[in-house]
PDB file of C-alpha atoms in Angstrom:
ATOM      1  CA  MET A 885       3.138 -23.367 -14.939  1.00 42.00           C
ATOM      2  CA  ARG A 886       1.338 -20.147 -14.665  1.00 43.00           C
ATOM      3  CA  ARG A 887       1.394 -20.230 -10.764  1.00 48.00           C
ATOM      4  CA  LEU A 888       5.076 -21.004 -10.935  1.00 43.00           C
ATOM      5  CA  ASN A 889       5.757 -17.861 -13.033  1.00 50.00           C
ATOM      6  CA  LEU A 890       3.635 -15.758 -10.733  1.00 53.00           C
ATOM      7  CA  TRP A 891       5.342 -16.932  -7.608  1.00 54.00           C
ATOM      8  CA  THR A 892       8.800 -16.364  -9.318  1.00 53.00           C
ATOM      9  CA  LEU A 893       7.779 -12.862 -10.157  1.00 51.00           C
ATOM     10  CA  CYS A 894       6.449 -12.034  -6.630  1.00 55.00           C
ATOM     11  CA  LEU A 895       9.193 -13.670  -4.883  1.00 57.00           C
ATOM     12  CA  ALA A 896      11.851 -11.781  -6.904  1.00 52.00           C
ATOM     13  CA  SER A 897      10.363  -8.432  -6.609  1.00 57.00           C
ATOM     14  CA  ALA A 898       9.896  -9.070  -2.755  1.00 56.00           C
ATOM     15  CA  LEU A 899      13.466 -10.153  -2.537  1.00 52.00           C
ATOM     16  CA  CYS A 900      14.788  -7.294  -4.495  1.00 53.00           C
ATOM     17  CA  CYS A 901      13.021  -4.719  -2.297  1.00 51.00           C
ATOM     18  CA  LEU A 902      14.186  -6.489   0.935  1.00 49.00           C
ATOM     19  CA  VAL A 903      17.672  -6.471   0.036  1.00 45.00           C
ATOM     20  CA  GLY A 904      17.698  -3.080  -1.389  1.00 46.00           C
ATOM     21  CA  ALA A 905      18.300  -4.086  -5.043  1.00 42.00           C
ATOM     22  CA  ALA A 906      15.253  -2.763  -6.538  1.00 44.00           C
ATOM     23  CA  PRO A 907      15.811  -0.357  -9.405  1.00 45.00           C
ATOM     24  CA  ALA A 908      15.871   3.350  -8.702  1.00 45.00           C
ATOM     25  CA  HIS A 909      12.563   5.159  -9.315  1.00 45.00           C
ATOM     26  CA  ALA A 910      12.367   8.211 -11.493  1.00 45.00           C
ATOM     27  CA  ASP A 911      11.224  10.349  -8.713  1.00 44.00           C
ATOM     28  CA  GLY A 912      14.027   9.187  -6.238  1.00 46.00           C
ATOM     29  CA  GLU A 913      11.775   9.820  -3.417  1.00 43.00           C
ATOM     30  CA  LEU A 914      11.480   6.159  -2.106  1.00 47.00           C
ATOM     31  CA  LYS A 915      14.221   5.757   0.418  1.00 45.00           C
ATOM     32  CA  TRP A 916      12.551   3.057   2.852  1.00 48.00           C
ATOM     33  CA  MET A 917      12.271  -0.656   2.850  1.00 52.00           C
ATOM     34  CA  ILE A 918       9.693  -2.744   4.390  1.00 55.00           C
ATOM     35  CA  ASP A 919      10.944  -5.201   7.173  1.00 56.00           C
ATOM     36  CA  ILE A 920       9.254  -8.584   6.744  1.00 52.00           C
ATOM     37  CA  ASP A 921       9.309  -8.991  10.597  1.00 55.00           C
ATOM     38  CA  GLU A 922       7.795  -5.511  11.480  1.00 64.00           C
ATOM     39  CA  GLU A 923       5.140  -5.661  13.890  1.00 69.00           C
ATOM     40  CA  PRO A 924       1.859  -4.121  12.810  1.00 68.00           C
ATOM     41  CA  ILE A 925       0.999  -0.768  14.439  1.00 72.00           C
ATOM     42  CA  GLU A 926      -1.916  -0.790  17.138  1.00 78.00           C
ATOM     43  CA  ARG A 927      -4.615   1.514  15.982  1.00 83.00           C
ATOM     44  CA  ARG A 928      -7.595   2.717  17.738  1.00 87.00           C
ATOM     45  CA  GLN A 929     -10.868   3.038  16.085  1.00 89.00           C
ATOM     46  CA  ALA A 930     -11.617   6.497  14.778  1.00 87.00           C
ATOM     47  CA  THR A 931     -14.362   8.525  16.109  1.00 89.00           C
ATOM     48  CA  PRO A 932     -17.126   9.874  13.478  1.00 89.00           C
ATOM     49  CA  ASP A 933     -15.674  13.351  13.604  1.00 92.00           C
ATOM     50  CA  GLU A 934     -12.053  12.095  12.922  1.00 91.00           C
ATOM     51  CA  VAL A 935     -13.258   9.830  10.078  1.00 90.00           C
ATOM     52  CA  THR A 936     -15.081  12.816   8.482  1.00 91.00           C
ATOM     53  CA  THR A 937     -12.145  15.081   8.777  1.00 91.00           C
ATOM     54  CA  HIS A 938      -9.453  12.697   7.775  1.00 90.00           C
ATOM     55  CA  ALA A 939     -11.271  11.015   4.835  1.00 88.00           C
ATOM     56  CA  ALA A 940     -11.937  14.465   3.343  1.00 89.00           C
ATOM     57  CA  VAL A 941      -8.171  15.261   3.680  1.00 89.00           C
ATOM     58  CA  LEU A 942      -7.339  11.853   2.012  1.00 88.00           C
ATOM     59  CA  LYS A 943      -9.484  12.626  -0.864  1.00 87.00           C
ATOM     60  CA  LYS A 944      -8.075  15.939  -1.560  1.00 88.00           C
ATOM     61  CA  ALA A 945      -4.562  14.491  -1.082  1.00 84.00           C
ATOM     62  CA  ALA A 946      -5.264  12.051  -3.875  1.00 83.00           C
ATOM     63  CA  ARG A 947      -5.468  14.851  -6.500  1.00 86.00           C
ATOM     64  CA  LYS A 948      -2.340  16.684  -5.338  1.00 84.00           C
ATOM     65  CA  SER A 949       1.050  16.023  -6.821  1.00 83.00           C
ATOM     66  CA  ASP A 950       3.137  17.539  -3.928  1.00 86.00           C
ATOM     67  CA  THR A 951       4.537  14.300  -2.286  1.00 88.00           C
ATOM     68  CA  LYS A 952       5.136  16.078   1.093  1.00 90.00           C
ATOM     69  CA  GLU A 953       1.497  17.100   1.380  1.00 89.00           C
ATOM     70  CA  VAL A 954       0.225  13.651   0.568  1.00 91.00           C
ATOM     71  CA  LEU A 955       2.728  11.883   2.676  1.00 91.00           C
ATOM     72  CA  ALA A 956       1.598  14.351   5.671  1.00 90.00           C
ATOM     73  CA  ALA A 957      -1.935  13.512   5.085  1.00 90.00           C
ATOM     74  CA  LEU A 958      -1.148   9.798   5.307  1.00 91.00           C
ATOM     75  CA  GLU A 959       0.928  10.169   8.548  1.00 91.00           C
ATOM     76  CA  ALA A 960      -2.174  11.902  10.013  1.00 90.00           C
ATOM     77  CA  ILE A 961      -4.203   8.620   9.980  1.00 91.00           C
ATOM     78  CA  THR A 962      -1.477   6.325  10.958  1.00 88.00           C
ATOM     79  CA  GLU A 963      -2.952   5.937  14.446  1.00 88.00           C
ATOM     80  CA  PHE A 964      -6.536   5.383  13.321  1.00 89.00           C
ATOM     81  CA  HIS A 965      -8.297   2.494  11.924  1.00 86.00           C
ATOM     82  CA  HIS A 966     -11.927   2.760  10.098  1.00 89.00           C
ATOM     83  CA  PRO A 967     -13.182   1.152   6.930  1.00 89.00           C
ATOM     84  CA  ASP A 968     -13.709   4.546   5.327  1.00 89.00           C
ATOM     85  CA  PHE A 969      -9.971   4.948   4.999  1.00 90.00           C
ATOM     86  CA  VAL A 970      -9.534   1.894   2.690  1.00 91.00           C
ATOM     87  CA  LYS A 971     -11.152   3.355  -0.466  1.00 91.00           C
ATOM     88  CA  PRO A 972      -9.073   6.548  -0.572  1.00 91.00           C
ATOM     89  CA  LEU A 973      -5.746   4.584   0.404  1.00 92.00           C
ATOM     90  CA  LEU A 974      -6.577   2.189  -2.493  1.00 93.00           C
ATOM     91  CA  LYS A 975      -6.712   5.124  -4.838  1.00 92.00           C
ATOM     92  CA  LEU A 976      -3.561   6.336  -3.494  1.00 93.00           C
ATOM     93  CA  THR A 977      -1.665   3.119  -4.530  1.00 94.00           C
ATOM     94  CA  LEU A 978      -2.194   4.485  -7.941  1.00 93.00           C
ATOM     95  CA  HIS A 979      -0.607   7.866  -7.237  1.00 93.00           C
ATOM     96  CA  LYS A 980       1.806   9.381  -9.758  1.00 91.00           C
ATOM     97  CA  LYS A 981       4.598   9.457  -7.018  1.00 91.00           C
ATOM     98  CA  ALA A 982       6.227   6.180  -6.252  1.00 90.00           C
ATOM     99  CA  ALA A 983       6.621   7.154  -2.565  1.00 90.00           C
ATOM    100  CA  VAL A 984       3.011   7.859  -2.026  1.00 92.00           C
ATOM    101  CA  ALA A 985       1.954   4.664  -3.695  1.00 92.00           C
ATOM    102  CA  ALA A 986       4.280   2.607  -1.516  1.00 92.00           C
ATOM    103  CA  THR A 987       3.264   4.322   1.714  1.00 91.00           C
ATOM    104  CA  ALA A 988      -0.466   3.692   0.938  1.00 92.00           C
ATOM    105  CA  ALA A 989       0.096   0.102   0.318  1.00 92.00           C
ATOM    106  CA  LYS A 990       2.042  -0.276   3.252  1.00 90.00           C
ATOM    107  CA  MET A 991      -0.702   1.297   5.457  1.00 90.00           C
ATOM    108  CA  LEU A 992      -3.256  -0.955   3.803  1.00 90.00           C
ATOM    109  CA  ILE A 993      -1.608  -4.120   4.765  1.00 87.00           C
ATOM    110  CA  ASP A 994      -3.292  -4.188   8.267  1.00 84.00           C
ATOM    111  CA  ARG A 995      -6.445  -2.429   7.138  1.00 87.00           C
ATOM    112  CA  VAL A 996      -7.983  -4.356   4.424  1.00 88.00           C
ATOM    113  CA  ASP A 997     -10.408  -7.451   4.275  1.00 86.00           C
ATOM    114  CA  GLU A 998     -10.697 -10.070   1.749  1.00 82.00           C
ATOM    115  CA  LYS A 999     -12.179  -7.875  -0.971  1.00 85.00           C
ATOM    116  CA  GLY A1000      -9.742  -5.082  -0.119  1.00 87.00           C
ATOM    117  CA  TRP A1001      -6.878  -7.517  -0.726  1.00 90.00           C
ATOM    118  CA  LYS A1002      -8.056  -8.182  -4.241  1.00 90.00           C
ATOM    119  CA  SER A1003      -8.386  -4.498  -5.070  1.00 91.00           C
ATOM    120  CA  LEU A1004      -5.021  -4.108  -3.627  1.00 93.00           C
ATOM    121  CA  TRP A1005      -3.334  -6.918  -5.827  1.00 92.00           C
ATOM    122  CA  LYS A1006      -5.189  -5.658  -8.814  1.00 94.00           C
ATOM    123  CA  ASN A1007      -3.764  -1.903  -8.225  1.00 92.00           C
ATOM    124  CA  ALA A1008      -0.306  -3.319  -7.481  1.00 93.00           C
ATOM    125  CA  PHE A1009       0.124  -5.970 -10.298  1.00 93.00           C
ATOM    126  CA  SER A1010      -2.538  -4.922 -13.001  1.00 92.00           C
ATOM    127  CA  GLN A1011      -2.491  -1.333 -13.319  1.00 93.00           C
ATOM    128  CA  LYS A1012       0.053   0.469 -15.712  1.00 93.00           C
ATOM    129  CA  VAL A1013       1.288   3.011 -13.245  1.00 93.00           C
ATOM    130  CA  ASN A1014       2.582   0.452 -10.916  1.00 92.00           C
ATOM    131  CA  LYS A1015       4.258  -1.788 -13.797  1.00 92.00           C
ATOM    132  CA  LYS A1016       7.699  -0.952 -12.663  1.00 91.00           C
ATOM    133  CA  ARG A1017       7.050  -0.013  -9.031  1.00 91.00           C
ATOM    134  CA  TYR A1018       8.784  -3.036  -7.397  1.00 90.00           C
ATOM    135  CA  ALA A1019       8.369  -1.653  -4.013  1.00 89.00           C
ATOM    136  CA  VAL A1020       4.576  -1.429  -4.221  1.00 91.00           C
ATOM    137  CA  ARG A1021       4.448  -4.843  -5.487  1.00 92.00           C
ATOM    138  CA  SER A1022       6.763  -6.297  -2.864  1.00 89.00           C
ATOM    139  CA  ILE A1023       4.862  -4.555  -0.120  1.00 90.00           C
ATOM    140  CA  VAL A1024       1.602  -6.294  -1.254  1.00 91.00           C
ATOM    141  CA  VAL A1025       3.313  -9.682  -1.571  1.00 90.00           C
ATOM    142  CA  VAL A1026       4.966  -9.346   1.966  1.00 86.00           C
ATOM    143  CA  GLY A1027       1.719  -8.202   3.382  1.00 87.00           C
ATOM    144  CA  MET A1028      -0.138 -11.114   2.027  1.00 87.00           C
ATOM    145  CA  GLY A1029       2.667 -13.411   3.565  1.00 84.00           C
ATOM    146  CA  ARG A1030       2.167 -11.798   6.913  1.00 83.00           C
ATOM    147  CA  LYS A1031      -1.515 -12.536   6.661  1.00 82.00           C
ATOM    148  CA  GLY A1032      -1.036 -16.092   5.606  1.00 82.00           C
ATOM    149  CA  MET A1033      -2.771 -15.583   2.476  1.00 81.00           C
ATOM    150  CA  GLU A1034      -2.271 -17.991  -0.625  1.00 77.00           C
ATOM    151  CA  LEU A1035      -1.645 -16.690  -4.160  1.00 71.00           C
ATOM    152  CA  ASP A1036      -3.607 -18.548  -6.725  1.00 64.00           C
TER     153      ASP A1036
END
């Protein structure tokens, strides 16, 4: 019975986001939707210099409240792939601005491993800050569906 209830919650939140019926967020900055058929972005492995630079920027961005600055830092790593980016991105899924948390969750879909998925799920569904952020939850569920993962 618990599994059915979890699936119902996940499916309902994913469908609400996909059809645009998700409730408005307090900050009003979340104006995008995730496309379930969207192809993953091809990323190149970041060089050690790029990793050092961008990881430091991401860590600083996590402490900022200005959405535009944080989203710019996230945009800067779009083309790169490196395991050192996962931890700061996971931290950003708990950001106080919904747009930042949703963008970080979307960026993590193609970057995390099995352990990372557990952390991402925990951040989206167990943390108080994301309790009513249906977009963040939907992104995680859609991402897990893309990867063919099962919800237990």
